[in-house]
């Protein structure tokens, strides 16, 4: 663990970057439940920061980690292989997708062979949505999930500022001063702060 921390600090010392927080994940490399990683994602989204991991092999050996990175929308860099970025993750994900496709192809071939033998397959498919409709629905779900994550990331800070007696307009100015962007990278307003808090309270 100390070696990994040293690798990250050495990486930072050679570049004009600022470390905003340090999270140590003690869960197994094969365990998809990573609470500290989730906290790191939240901080990165909050500050539009880049996630630094010590060793790329910790990512490469975990498909769950690949999925978490891709779904988080957070940029990352590996201290031992700085050239590896989101493109590398996409490649790793593509390998996993290829394996899944091969399984799917084998399943389809088996179903086709079963059908040729007279086995009755399937059911009523008349109500299945179109590909375009499914795509639009998936996109809407993804946007909603990202908005929920953003609300969860920023809400604790907003609540602490409210406890300090600030109104939504004051908080908007405070967020701008801290260079914390809105979900779409825009300018904070009191209305946006209020809307985000309402969303967070509904989660």
XYZ file of C-alpha atoms in Angstrom:
203
model
C 0.000 0.000 0.000
C 2.817 2.423 0.874
C 4.510 1.627 -2.438
C 1.345 2.587 -4.299
C 1.058 5.858 -2.392
C 4.700 6.598 -3.147
C 4.109 5.929 -6.855
C 1.207 8.397 -6.934
C 3.141 11.112 -5.085
C 6.148 10.642 -7.368
C 3.868 10.998 -10.388
C 2.427 14.232 -8.986
C 5.844 15.669 -8.129
C 6.822 15.500 -11.800
C 3.740 17.370 -13.022
C 1.958 20.651 -12.248
C -0.998 18.951 -10.594
C -2.594 19.480 -7.187
C -3.754 16.573 -5.030
C -7.204 17.397 -3.620
C -7.779 14.143 -1.716
C -6.376 10.670 -1.212
C -8.517 7.545 -0.919
C -7.165 4.102 -0.051
C -9.280 1.171 -1.220
C -8.807 -1.891 0.956
C -11.390 -4.060 -0.819
C -10.192 -7.008 -2.860
C -9.162 -6.360 -6.452
C -11.961 -8.663 -7.541
C -14.621 -7.125 -5.332
C -17.045 -4.863 -7.212
C -18.152 -3.189 -3.956
C -15.542 -0.454 -3.531
C -16.736 2.275 -1.130
C -13.551 4.361 -1.258
C -13.572 4.257 -5.055
C -17.140 5.572 -5.002
C -16.013 8.455 -2.771
C -13.122 9.187 -5.135
C -15.540 9.283 -8.079
C -17.712 11.761 -6.192
C -14.779 14.084 -5.493
C -13.576 13.904 -9.094
C -17.015 14.743 -10.436
C -17.399 17.559 -7.915
C -14.108 19.238 -8.830
C -13.844 18.011 -12.438
C -10.635 16.317 -11.303
C -8.741 13.343 -12.714
C -8.573 10.066 -10.785
C -5.029 8.771 -10.301
C -4.449 5.070 -9.668
C -1.066 3.669 -8.741
C -0.835 0.638 -11.029
C -2.626 -0.151 -14.255
C -2.682 -3.897 -13.577
C -5.169 -3.279 -10.736
C -7.521 -1.954 -13.380
C -6.720 -4.444 -16.114
C -7.525 -7.480 -13.996
C -10.952 -6.242 -12.929
C -13.823 -6.017 -15.418
C -15.959 -4.545 -12.627
C -13.444 -1.719 -12.183
C -13.515 -1.061 -15.946
C -17.295 -0.793 -15.842
C -17.182 1.492 -12.805
C -14.715 3.862 -14.486
C -16.680 4.044 -17.736
C -20.010 4.625 -16.003
C -18.595 7.236 -13.624
C -17.731 9.718 -16.363
C -14.450 10.398 -14.541
C -11.123 10.758 -16.368
C -8.250 8.710 -14.980
C -4.506 8.218 -15.290
C -2.252 5.388 -14.070
C 0.926 6.520 -12.319
C 2.956 3.627 -13.742
C 1.606 4.098 -17.294
C 0.497 7.733 -17.832
C -0.194 7.120 -21.526
C -3.016 4.771 -20.548
C -6.212 6.798 -20.399
C -9.893 6.380 -21.193
C -8.897 4.941 -24.575
C -7.147 2.121 -22.745
C -10.279 1.528 -20.707
C -12.336 1.397 -23.886
C -9.950 -1.213 -25.274
C -10.269 -3.306 -22.127
C -14.022 -2.906 -22.253
C -14.033 -3.860 -25.937
C -12.249 -7.103 -25.095
C -14.918 -7.922 -22.507
C -17.634 -6.967 -24.993
C -16.058 -9.215 -27.626
C -16.116 -12.121 -25.211
C -19.780 -11.409 -24.447
C -20.553 -11.275 -28.171
C -18.897 -14.637 -28.715
C -21.066 -16.116 -25.972
C -24.131 -14.526 -27.567
C -23.218 -15.929 -30.980
C -22.795 -19.397 -29.529
C -26.157 -19.077 -27.779
C -27.872 -17.994 -31.008
C -26.285 -20.892 -32.872
C -27.504 -23.307 -30.212
C -31.038 -21.850 -30.401
C -31.007 -22.094 -34.191
C -29.938 -25.724 -33.995
C -32.670 -26.413 -31.425
C -35.257 -24.784 -33.672
C -34.099 -26.942 -36.588
C -34.741 -29.989 -34.411
C -38.336 -28.835 -33.892
C -37.983 -27.319 -30.441
C -40.544 -24.511 -29.918
C -38.781 -21.261 -28.992
C -39.736 -17.681 -28.138
C -43.053 -16.032 -27.408
C -45.061 -12.912 -28.246
C -42.666 -10.247 -29.493
C -45.284 -7.880 -30.860
C -44.907 -5.345 -28.062
C -41.109 -5.051 -28.054
C -39.985 -1.415 -28.450
C -37.988 -0.395 -31.506
C -34.201 -0.123 -31.386
C -34.482 3.671 -31.572
C -36.989 3.747 -28.704
C -34.801 1.512 -26.555
C -31.794 3.706 -27.336
C -33.653 6.893 -26.404
C -34.875 5.288 -23.189
C -31.368 4.128 -22.264
C -29.993 7.611 -22.969
C -32.637 9.218 -20.754
C -31.879 6.763 -17.952
C -28.145 7.506 -18.240
C -28.723 11.279 -18.081
C -30.991 10.876 -15.080
C -28.403 8.718 -13.299
C -25.680 11.295 -13.972
C -27.906 14.068 -12.632
C -28.599 12.001 -9.500
C -24.879 11.406 -8.975
C -24.150 15.106 -9.397
C -26.831 15.980 -6.854
C -25.365 13.500 -4.358
C -21.860 14.903 -4.921
C -22.715 18.583 -4.432
C -25.589 18.391 -1.922
C -23.409 17.872 1.209
C -21.481 21.070 0.461
C -24.687 23.018 -0.214
C -26.214 21.757 3.041
C -23.155 22.831 5.027
C -23.361 26.304 3.472
C -27.079 26.464 4.275
C -26.285 25.546 7.873
C -23.845 28.467 7.870
C -26.751 30.795 7.078
C -26.240 31.296 3.353
C -29.188 31.517 0.964
C -29.269 29.872 -2.458
C -27.945 32.974 -4.248
C -25.013 33.200 -1.809
C -24.319 29.497 -2.284
C -24.307 29.921 -6.071
C -21.641 32.613 -5.706
C -19.681 30.375 -3.320
C -19.750 27.434 -5.755
C -18.555 29.676 -8.566
C -15.761 30.973 -6.353
C -14.658 27.422 -5.588
C -14.668 26.652 -9.322
C -17.178 23.841 -8.883
C -19.032 23.624 -12.208
C -22.664 22.747 -12.762
C -23.524 19.393 -14.312
C -23.300 20.956 -17.779
C -20.338 23.183 -17.004
C -22.441 26.339 -16.749
C -22.777 29.155 -14.228
C -24.467 28.539 -10.895
C -27.613 30.476 -10.017
C -29.783 30.373 -6.935
C -32.445 28.555 -8.924
C -29.994 25.862 -10.027
C -28.836 25.370 -6.438
C -32.434 25.038 -5.251
C -33.279 22.602 -8.045
C -30.263 20.431 -7.262
C -31.196 20.277 -3.582
C -34.757 19.233 -4.413
C -33.378 16.451 -6.575
C -30.983 15.309 -3.845
C -33.779 15.191 -1.267
C -35.805 12.918 -3.550
C -33.018 10.329 -3.806
